[in-house]
Amino acid sequence: MTTALDELRTLHRTGRLAAAYPDVAPLLTGVTDAADRTEEQTVDELTRCGSLLTRLNPDDVLAHHPHTPVLTVAVTGHSTTAQLTDPLTAELARHGLLGRLVTGDHGAYLRDLTDEHGELRRHRPELTVCVLGADAVLEQLPPPWTVDDAEQACARLLDQLRDVADAHTAHGTGVLVLNTLPLPRGATHQIIDQRQRALLGAVWREFNARLLRLTAGHPALAVVDLDPLVAATGPATDARLALYTRSAFSAAVFAALAREAVHVLRARRGMTKKCLVLDLDHTLWDGVLAEDGPDGITCGPTPQGEPYAALQRVVKQLAAQGVLLAVSSKNDPGPVQDVLAHHPEMTLRAEDFVSVQAGWDPKDTALRTIAGQLGIATDALVFADDNPAERALIRHRLPDTPVVPLGTEPAWHITRLLADGWFDTPHVTDEDRGRTEQYRDAAARARMRGTTGSHEEYLRELGIVVRISPPRPHELLRVSQLSLRTNQFNLTGERLPPERILTEGRRPLTVRVSDRYGDSGLVGALFTRQTADGLTIDNMLLSCRVLARGIEDGCLAAVLAHARDLGLPAVRARYRATRGNGRASGFYPSLGFVPDTPGDSPETLFRHDLKDIPAPPGHLTVEADFEGDADES
C-alpha cells in the first residue's frame, strides 16, 4: 500500500513537489484521517513527511502557485528546537499553509524575543514558537539544591517570560506561543523528604498557573498547557535525547506541541470552523435506527451506550460555546425527528441542531444544503461519521470540508472529535454563546419570508433597527472575531487580532442589528480614519447572517451623512479582492463611490465627493452615535 510519505518521496525525487504542492494537504490529511492507525504511527509518518517538506523552497512553490498562503514562522527556545521543525512544517502543510521557518540561536530565546532589532524580529513572523523545558528552571539550581532554590528559580523565569510577553506586545508581530513546563520525576524524586517533594510539586504548578494567566493581559500571547498533551502521548522526555542532544521533549510531545501551535495560528488567521455535522447511527447512538427501531438504539448509561452518551455531552458543551450543530443521516426523516424529540436517553434534542438532514441522498448533497441554509461555505463545516465510505465521499466531493474519522471503537470518538481543534477560537463572545438561538431566529424569518409577497414587503415587516456606535472595551474581542471569521462581506480581507483594533489611527464603529424576531447582536464593524482631506473607510465587515437586508447600505449612508455634517470634503474607501468577497466588489460603486486608484495598486481605492448622498433604505431604522464614549464599560 502506497503511503503519503511514498508519494511525497516520488514527487520530490522527480522534481515535481513544488508544482504539486496543492496535493500535499490532502495527502497529509489522509495520514491523520486513517481511523485504524495508532497515534504513534500517525506522528511518525507526519514527522517524516515534514522532514521531506523542509527541503522545499517556498519560492519554488509560489512560482507555480502564487496564491498559496505563505507565512513566516520563528522557532526559538531554551534548548535545542530541531525536533519541532519537521512536525511543524507538516502541520502547516496539512492545513494548506506554506511556512518560511526562521530558527533562533541555540539557547538565545530571551535575546531573540526581547531584542526588537534582532534577527527573529527582522523577519516579522506571524507565528513565534518558544520551546521551554524543565531545564529552564533546573539549570539555575546549585548543587545541592532545595525547594526554596527551585521556587526562586521559577520566580526568576516567570519574570523573564513576563518581560518577553511585554516585549512581544510592544514590538512583536503575530502570535507568540509558549508552553508550560512538565515536572520530571527525575527532579521530584531527588527530594527524599516527601513533604518537601509535595511542596516542590505545588511550587512548580503555581509557576505554570501564573504562566497560563499571562495570556489575560497579553492578547498576542498563547500558552500551550503541556499536561494534557503529555497525559495523552506518554513520557514528556526521552532521557537519551535530553542528555545527548539537549532536547526538551520526546518526539510525540514535540509533534503535539506543533499541532497545538498551528491550531493557535489557524484561529488567529480566521480559519475557525463554524458547524459540526454529525452522523447518527453508530455516532450519536449505538445501533441502526432503520433496522433496530427507536427501542433498539441506545445512548444511555450502560456499557454499550455510555460512549455515545459521553460524546453527546461533549457535543452539547461545544454547542454552548457557539459551535453550530447539524445532522446528516441516512435515515427516514420522521423516525429521526421522533428520536430527537422523545427518546429518553438523548442528551441532544432537536432544538440543539440548526439543521437536520435525514434522507437517502448522498451526504455531500446534505452538507451543501446545510451550508446553504446557514449562509456559509462548505469549508466552514466539519463532518464526523463512523462510515469510511461516507468519509471518503466527502473528502472527494468536498475536499475543503474537514472530516473527523470516527472508527469502530466508540470510546475513541471524543478523542478523534477534539484532536484537531477545528472550532478553537482566540475568544468566545456573548454572540457566540447565542449563535444557535440566532440561527433559530433566522429560520423563523425564512418561514415568514415564505408567507409574504415581495422581498420589499418582507423587509418592511421585519422592522429592522441598525445601531452604529464606537465599541465598548468588552466588544473589541467581538470586533476582532468578526475580522477573523467574516469572508463574504470583508471588503479588504484584513484579519485583526484584538491588540490591533485600536492601533494605526483606526476609529472602529460597531454595527448591531435587531428586528421583530430578536437581537442579532454585534454583527458588523467599520474601520475609519479621519485625515486632513476627509474620512477614509479602511474596511467594512458584516456577518453573513444579516446580509441581503440592506443593512450595509444603511450603515454606509449614515457614515457619508456624518462626514458631510462634519464639513469634510470627501470619503475614501478601500476594497481588496479575496477568494470570498467577490460578490461585494460592486458595493461602493452602487452607493456613488468612483474609483480613485493608482495604476500599480493591489487594491481598488474609491472616493465619494459627498454631493449626492444616498438615503438609508426605507425599511431600516438607523440609529447612529458616532461620538459615543468608547471607554464606557
Short mmCIF file of C-alpha atoms in Angstrom, two decimals, residues 24-277:
data_model
loop_
_atom_site.label_atom_id
_atom_site.label_comp_id
_atom_site.label_asym_id
_atom_site.label_seq_id
_atom_site.Cartn_x
_atom_site.Cartn_y
_atom_site.Cartn_z
CA VAL A 24 0.21 17.85 -0.21
CA ALA A 25 -2.58 18.88 2.18
CA PRO A 26 -4.94 16.06 1.09
CA LEU A 27 -2.07 13.56 1.34
CA LEU A 28 -1.25 14.62 4.90
CA THR A 29 -4.92 14.76 5.82
CA GLY A 30 -5.13 11.14 4.77
CA VAL A 31 -2.47 10.33 7.36
CA THR A 32 -4.48 11.84 10.23
CA ASP A 33 -7.85 10.67 8.93
CA ALA A 34 -6.99 6.97 8.97
CA ALA A 35 -9.18 5.62 11.77
CA ASP A 36 -7.21 2.37 12.09
CA ARG A 37 -3.81 4.00 12.77
CA THR A 38 -2.21 4.34 16.17
CA GLU A 39 -1.19 7.80 17.30
CA GLU A 40 2.46 6.70 17.22
CA GLN A 41 2.17 5.65 13.58
CA THR A 42 0.48 8.92 12.65
CA VAL A 43 3.11 11.03 14.40
CA ASP A 44 5.95 9.08 12.81
CA GLU A 45 4.66 9.40 9.25
CA LEU A 46 3.70 13.07 9.61
CA THR A 47 7.11 13.91 11.05
CA ARG A 48 8.91 12.09 8.25
CA CYS A 49 6.74 13.89 5.70
CA GLY A 50 7.63 17.16 7.40
CA SER A 51 11.33 16.33 7.17
CA LEU A 52 10.97 15.98 3.42
CA LEU A 53 8.91 19.15 3.11
CA THR A 54 11.51 21.23 4.96
CA ARG A 55 13.75 20.77 1.91
CA LEU A 56 11.19 22.54 -0.27
CA ASN A 57 11.95 26.16 -1.20
CA PRO A 58 8.78 28.25 -0.64
CA ASP A 59 9.68 30.44 -3.59
CA ASP A 60 9.57 27.41 -5.88
CA VAL A 61 6.03 26.68 -4.69
CA LEU A 62 4.96 30.29 -5.17
CA ALA A 63 6.35 30.27 -8.70
CA HIS A 64 3.80 27.56 -9.53
CA HIS A 65 1.04 28.64 -7.13
CA PRO A 66 1.36 32.36 -6.36
CA HIS A 67 -1.81 32.48 -4.25
CA THR A 68 -0.65 29.86 -1.74
CA PRO A 69 -0.93 31.33 1.79
CA VAL A 70 2.65 31.81 2.93
CA LEU A 71 3.72 32.89 6.39
CA THR A 72 6.90 33.28 8.37
CA VAL A 73 7.26 31.09 11.45
CA ALA A 74 10.02 31.68 14.01
CA VAL A 75 11.21 28.94 16.34
CA THR A 76 13.38 29.54 19.37
CA GLY A 77 13.81 28.07 22.82
CA HIS A 78 15.85 27.38 25.90
CA SER A 79 17.32 24.21 24.42
CA THR A 80 17.51 22.60 21.01
CA THR A 81 14.39 23.02 18.86
CA ALA A 82 15.43 20.80 15.95
CA GLN A 83 12.76 18.19 16.69
CA LEU A 84 9.98 20.76 16.35
CA THR A 85 10.79 21.80 12.79
CA ASP A 86 9.63 18.69 10.94
CA PRO A 87 6.21 18.23 12.62
CA LEU A 88 5.60 21.97 12.49
CA THR A 89 6.25 22.02 8.73
CA ALA A 90 3.93 19.05 8.27
CA GLU A 91 1.13 20.63 10.31
CA LEU A 92 1.33 23.86 8.33
CA ALA A 93 1.22 21.95 5.05
CA ARG A 94 -1.69 19.82 6.27
CA HIS A 95 -3.75 23.00 6.55
CA GLY A 96 -2.71 24.30 3.15
CA LEU A 97 -0.21 26.79 4.54
CA LEU A 98 3.32 27.33 3.29
CA GLY A 99 5.83 28.12 6.01
CA ARG A 100 9.08 30.05 5.90
CA LEU A 101 10.84 28.83 9.03
CA VAL A 102 13.33 31.02 10.85
CA THR A 103 15.27 29.44 13.72
CA GLY A 104 16.87 31.32 16.59
CA ASP A 105 20.30 30.66 18.04
CA HIS A 106 20.65 27.79 20.48
CA GLY A 107 19.54 28.85 23.96
CA ALA A 108 19.24 32.53 23.00
CA TYR A 109 15.47 32.75 23.33
CA LEU A 110 15.50 35.73 25.73
CA ARG A 111 17.53 37.78 23.29
CA ASP A 112 15.50 36.53 20.31
CA LEU A 113 12.22 37.57 21.91
CA THR A 114 13.16 40.87 23.57
CA ASP A 115 15.52 42.50 21.05
CA GLU A 116 13.25 44.47 18.73
CA HIS A 117 16.10 44.79 16.22
CA GLY A 118 17.17 41.16 16.43
CA GLU A 119 17.25 38.57 13.69
CA LEU A 120 13.92 36.93 14.53
CA ARG A 121 12.03 40.21 14.74
CA ARG A 122 13.54 41.34 11.44
CA HIS A 123 11.56 38.63 9.65
CA ARG A 124 8.26 39.79 11.26
CA PRO A 125 6.94 36.28 11.89
CA GLU A 126 3.22 35.63 12.00
CA LEU A 127 3.86 32.79 14.48
CA THR A 128 6.68 32.54 17.00
CA VAL A 129 7.08 29.34 19.00
CA CYS A 130 9.36 29.34 22.03
CA VAL A 131 10.11 25.87 23.39
CA LEU A 132 10.65 25.69 27.14
CA GLY A 133 11.63 22.55 29.02
CA ALA A 134 12.15 21.82 32.70
CA ASP A 135 15.85 22.66 32.33
CA ALA A 136 14.90 26.33 32.04
CA VAL A 137 14.40 26.08 35.81
CA LEU A 138 16.61 23.16 36.78
CA GLU A 139 19.78 24.55 35.20
CA GLN A 140 19.54 27.55 37.50
CA LEU A 141 19.77 25.38 40.63
CA PRO A 142 23.02 24.96 42.58
CA PRO A 143 24.27 21.51 43.55
CA PRO A 144 22.82 20.60 46.01
CA TRP A 145 19.53 22.49 45.84
CA THR A 146 16.41 22.95 47.92
CA VAL A 147 12.76 23.57 47.17
CA ASP A 148 13.35 27.21 48.10
CA ASP A 149 16.02 27.38 45.37
CA ALA A 150 13.52 25.93 42.89
CA GLU A 151 10.88 28.45 43.94
CA GLN A 152 13.30 31.34 43.40
CA ALA A 153 14.35 29.96 40.01
CA CYS A 154 10.69 29.66 38.97
CA ALA A 155 10.09 33.26 40.04
CA ARG A 156 13.09 34.50 38.01
CA LEU A 157 11.96 32.61 34.93
CA LEU A 158 8.41 33.91 35.26
CA ASP A 159 9.73 37.48 35.46
CA GLN A 160 11.79 36.87 32.32
CA LEU A 161 8.81 35.45 30.48
CA ARG A 162 6.67 38.39 31.57
CA ASP A 163 9.32 40.65 30.02
CA VAL A 164 9.17 38.52 26.87
CA ALA A 165 5.39 38.90 26.71
CA ASP A 166 5.66 42.66 27.26
CA ALA A 167 8.27 42.97 24.52
CA HIS A 168 6.16 40.96 22.10
CA THR A 169 3.13 43.14 22.86
CA ALA A 170 5.18 46.26 22.21
CA HIS A 171 7.30 45.23 19.23
CA GLY A 172 6.39 41.75 18.05
CA THR A 173 4.22 40.60 15.19
CA GLY A 174 1.74 37.78 15.03
CA VAL A 175 1.22 35.45 17.93
CA LEU A 176 3.80 34.17 20.42
CA VAL A 177 3.34 30.60 21.69
CA LEU A 178 4.93 29.50 24.95
CA ASN A 179 4.36 26.24 26.81
CA THR A 180 4.07 25.11 30.40
CA LEU A 181 6.86 23.03 31.90
CA PRO A 182 6.24 19.35 32.71
CA LEU A 183 7.72 18.43 36.08
CA PRO A 184 10.06 15.45 35.59
CA ARG A 185 10.18 12.60 38.06
CA GLY A 186 13.95 12.88 37.92
CA ALA A 187 13.59 16.22 39.70
CA THR A 188 10.89 15.40 42.22
CA HIS A 189 12.49 12.20 43.45
CA GLN A 190 15.81 13.85 44.14
CA ILE A 191 13.92 15.16 47.16
CA ILE A 192 13.58 12.31 49.65
CA ASP A 193 11.55 14.34 52.16
CA GLN A 194 8.06 13.51 50.98
CA ARG A 195 6.53 16.70 52.37
CA GLN A 196 9.15 18.78 50.58
CA ARG A 197 8.58 16.75 47.43
CA ALA A 198 4.87 17.64 47.60
CA LEU A 199 5.83 21.28 48.12
CA LEU A 200 8.03 21.19 45.02
CA GLY A 201 5.02 19.96 43.06
CA ALA A 202 2.97 22.87 44.38
CA VAL A 203 5.71 25.40 43.55
CA TRP A 204 6.04 24.03 40.03
CA ARG A 205 2.30 24.05 39.38
CA GLU A 206 1.99 27.59 40.74
CA PHE A 207 4.62 28.66 38.22
CA ASN A 208 2.69 27.01 35.38
CA ALA A 209 -0.57 28.56 36.56
CA ARG A 210 0.95 32.04 36.60
CA LEU A 211 2.42 31.44 33.14
CA LEU A 212 -1.00 30.45 31.82
CA ARG A 213 -2.51 33.57 33.39
CA LEU A 214 -0.09 35.80 31.46
CA THR A 215 -2.40 35.43 28.45
CA ALA A 216 -5.07 37.54 30.19
CA GLY A 217 -3.01 40.70 29.85
CA HIS A 218 -1.22 39.90 26.60
CA PRO A 219 -3.64 39.33 23.69
CA ALA A 220 -0.90 38.22 21.28
CA LEU A 221 0.35 35.52 23.67
CA ALA A 222 -0.82 31.91 23.78
CA VAL A 223 0.42 29.35 26.29
CA VAL A 224 0.02 25.67 25.46
CA ASP A 225 -0.65 23.59 28.55
CA LEU A 226 1.50 20.50 28.07
CA ASP A 227 -0.02 18.47 30.93
CA PRO A 228 -2.99 17.19 28.85
CA LEU A 229 -0.70 16.53 25.88
CA VAL A 230 1.80 14.54 27.94
CA ALA A 231 -1.06 12.58 29.51
CA ALA A 232 -2.28 11.67 26.03
CA THR A 233 1.07 10.95 24.34
CA GLY A 234 3.18 9.34 27.02
CA PRO A 235 6.52 10.41 28.57
CA ALA A 236 7.35 14.08 28.24
CA THR A 237 11.01 13.43 27.58
CA ASP A 238 13.37 10.90 26.11
CA ALA A 239 16.26 10.52 28.57
CA ARG A 240 18.82 9.83 25.85
CA LEU A 241 17.82 12.80 23.70
CA ALA A 242 17.68 15.02 26.76
CA LEU A 243 21.26 14.20 27.76
CA TYR A 244 22.92 13.82 24.38
CA THR A 245 21.16 16.47 22.27
CA ARG A 246 19.64 18.81 24.91
CA SER A 247 16.18 18.09 23.52
CA ALA A 248 13.43 19.18 25.90
CA PHE A 249 10.76 16.68 24.88
CA SER A 250 10.05 13.35 23.26
CA ALA A 251 9.14 13.21 19.57
CA ALA A 252 5.47 12.66 20.45
CA VAL A 253 5.32 15.78 22.64
CA PHE A 254 7.07 17.89 20.01
CA ALA A 255 4.50 16.69 17.47
CA ALA A 256 1.65 17.52 19.85
CA LEU A 257 3.12 20.97 20.54
CA ALA A 258 3.45 21.61 16.78
CA ARG A 259 -0.19 20.67 16.27
CA GLU A 260 -1.37 22.95 19.09
CA ALA A 261 0.75 25.84 17.82
CA VAL A 262 -0.80 25.56 14.37
CA HIS A 263 -4.26 25.42 15.98
CA VAL A 264 -3.43 28.76 17.62
CA LEU A 265 -2.24 30.17 14.31
CA ARG A 266 -5.28 28.83 12.45
CA ALA A 267 -7.65 30.52 14.90
CA ARG A 268 -5.76 33.82 14.63
CA ARG A 269 -5.98 33.65 10.83
CA GLY A 270 -9.77 33.27 10.90
CA MET A 271 -9.73 29.60 9.89
CA THR A 272 -12.06 28.53 12.71
CA LYS A 273 -14.87 26.25 11.56
CA LYS A 274 -18.48 27.08 12.38
CA CYS A 275 -20.67 23.99 12.16
CA LEU A 276 -20.25 20.37 13.24
CA VAL A 277 -22.22 17.97 11.02
#
